[in-house]
CSV table of C-alpha atoms in Angstrom, one decimal:
chain,number,residue,atom,x,y,z
P,1443,UNK,CA,-6.3,46.0,32.0
P,1444,UNK,CA,-7.5,49.2,33.0
P,1445,UNK,CA,-7.4,51.6,29.7
P,1446,UNK,CA,-7.8,55.3,32.0
P,1447,UNK,CA,-4.8,55.5,33.5
P,1448,UNK,CA,-3.7,56.4,29.7
P,1449,UNK,CA,-6.2,58.8,29.3
P,1450,UNK,CA,-5.8,60.8,32.8
P,1451,UNK,CA,-4.1,63.8,30.8
P,1452,UNK,CA,-6.3,64.0,27.8
P,1453,UNK,CA,-9.0,61.4,25.7
P,1454,UNK,CA,-6.7,61.7,23.0
P,1455,UNK,CA,-2.3,60.6,23.8
P,1456,UNK,CA,-0.5,60.5,20.8
P,1457,UNK,CA,1.3,57.1,19.3
P,1458,UNK,CA,3.8,56.1,17.6
P,1459,UNK,CA,3.8,52.9,15.5
P,1460,UNK,CA,7.3,51.3,14.3
P,1461,UNK,CA,7.8,48.2,11.7
P,1462,UNK,CA,9.0,45.5,14.7
P,1463,UNK,CA,11.2,43.9,12.4
P,1464,UNK,CA,13.7,46.9,11.1
P,1465,UNK,CA,13.0,49.9,13.7
P,1466,UNK,CA,11.8,52.2,11.3
P,1467,UNK,CA,9.5,54.8,12.2
P,1468,UNK,CA,6.2,54.8,10.4
P,1469,UNK,CA,3.2,56.9,11.5
P,1470,UNK,CA,2.1,59.1,14.2
P,1471,UNK,CA,-1.6,58.7,15.3
P,1472,UNK,CA,-3.7,59.3,18.3
P,1473,UNK,CA,-5.4,56.8,20.2
P,1474,UNK,CA,-8.9,57.1,22.2
P,1475,UNK,CA,-9.8,55.1,24.8
P,1476,UNK,CA,-12.5,52.9,22.3
P,1477,UNK,CA,-9.7,53.2,19.2
P,1478,UNK,CA,-6.8,50.9,21.9
P,1479,UNK,CA,-9.6,48.7,22.7
P,1480,UNK,CA,-9.9,48.1,19.5
P,1481,UNK,CA,-6.5,47.7,18.9
P,1482,UNK,CA,-6.4,45.2,21.7
P,1483,UNK,CA,-9.3,43.0,20.8
P,1484,UNK,CA,-8.8,43.5,17.4
P,1485,UNK,CA,-4.4,42.8,17.5
P,1486,UNK,CA,-4.6,45.2,14.7
P,1487,UNK,CA,-4.5,49.1,15.0
P,1488,UNK,CA,-7.5,51.4,14.9
P,1489,UNK,CA,-7.1,55.9,15.5
P,1490,UNK,CA,-9.0,58.4,15.8
P,1491,UNK,CA,-9.5,60.5,13.5
P,1492,UNK,CA,-9.4,64.2,14.6
P,1493,UNK,CA,-10.5,65.4,11.9
P,1494,UNK,CA,-13.2,63.1,10.5
P,1495,UNK,CA,-13.8,63.1,14.1
P,1496,UNK,CA,-14.4,58.9,14.1
P,1497,UNK,CA,-12.1,55.7,14.5
P,1498,UNK,CA,-10.4,54.8,11.5
P,1499,UNK,CA,-8.7,51.1,11.6
P,1500,UNK,CA,-5.6,51.4,10.0
P,1501,UNK,CA,-5.2,49.7,6.0
P,1502,UNK,CA,-9.4,48.4,6.6
P,1503,UNK,CA,-9.9,50.0,2.5
P,1504,UNK,CA,-6.7,50.4,1.1
P,1505,UNK,CA,-5.5,46.7,2.8
P,1506,UNK,CA,-2.5,48.4,4.4
P,1507,UNK,CA,-2.5,46.4,7.3
P,1508,UNK,CA,-0.4,46.9,10.7
P,1509,UNK,CA,-0.4,43.6,13.0
P,1510,UNK,CA,0.2,44.5,16.8
P,1511,UNK,CA,3.0,42.7,17.7
P,1512,UNK,CA,3.4,45.1,21.3
P,1513,UNK,CA,2.5,48.0,23.0
P,1514,UNK,CA,4.6,50.4,25.6
P,1515,UNK,CA,3.4,53.0,27.6
P,1516,UNK,CA,6.4,55.3,27.7
P,1517,UNK,CA,7.1,56.6,31.8
P,1518,UNK,CA,4.4,58.7,32.3
P,1519,UNK,CA,2.0,56.5,30.7
P,1520,UNK,CA,0.3,58.9,28.0
P,1521,UNK,CA,2.4,58.3,24.7
P,1522,UNK,CA,2.5,54.9,23.4
P,1523,UNK,CA,4.6,53.1,21.5
P,1524,UNK,CA,3.4,50.4,18.4
P,1525,UNK,CA,5.2,47.9,17.1
P,1526,UNK,CA,3.7,46.5,14.3
P,1527,UNK,CA,4.0,44.3,11.7
P,1528,UNK,CA,3.2,46.7,8.8
P,1529,UNK,CA,1.6,44.7,5.6
P,1530,UNK,CA,2.2,48.1,2.7
P,1531,UNK,CA,2.9,51.1,2.8
P,1532,UNK,CA,1.8,53.2,5.8
P,1533,UNK,CA,1.4,57.1,4.9
P,1534,UNK,CA,-1.1,57.3,2.6
P,1535,UNK,CA,0.5,59.0,0.5
P,1536,UNK,CA,2.4,55.0,-0.9
P,1537,UNK,CA,5.4,55.8,0.6
P,1538,UNK,CA,7.0,52.6,2.6
P,1539,UNK,CA,6.6,55.6,5.8
P,1540,UNK,CA,5.2,58.6,5.9
P,1541,UNK,CA,8.4,60.4,8.0
P,1542,UNK,CA,10.3,60.4,4.3
P,1543,UNK,CA,10.9,63.8,3.9
P,1544,UNK,CA,14.3,64.6,5.2
P,1545,UNK,CA,14.6,68.8,6.3
P,1546,UNK,CA,17.8,68.5,8.2
């Protein structure tokens, strides 16, 4: 698979993570080519931390892993939808989803 096509516009692309069984949006993170390759290789999510400037395997320290079931690209090949089986909380706050604060 040619991963370069997803990174023609930028080195980092958004990855929307969705719980496969419920459709709930869990989080938004960013991937670079290396993290996408590791995700495809391992079957678990890897992202690029913009604040730490390094790769991170979601749930590696907390045990709240995300097993990848499907990955879809959008029509422009510059955003990914990652459907996962979530173990535990997806959010670092302990909430199941990062989108728990209703503003409207």
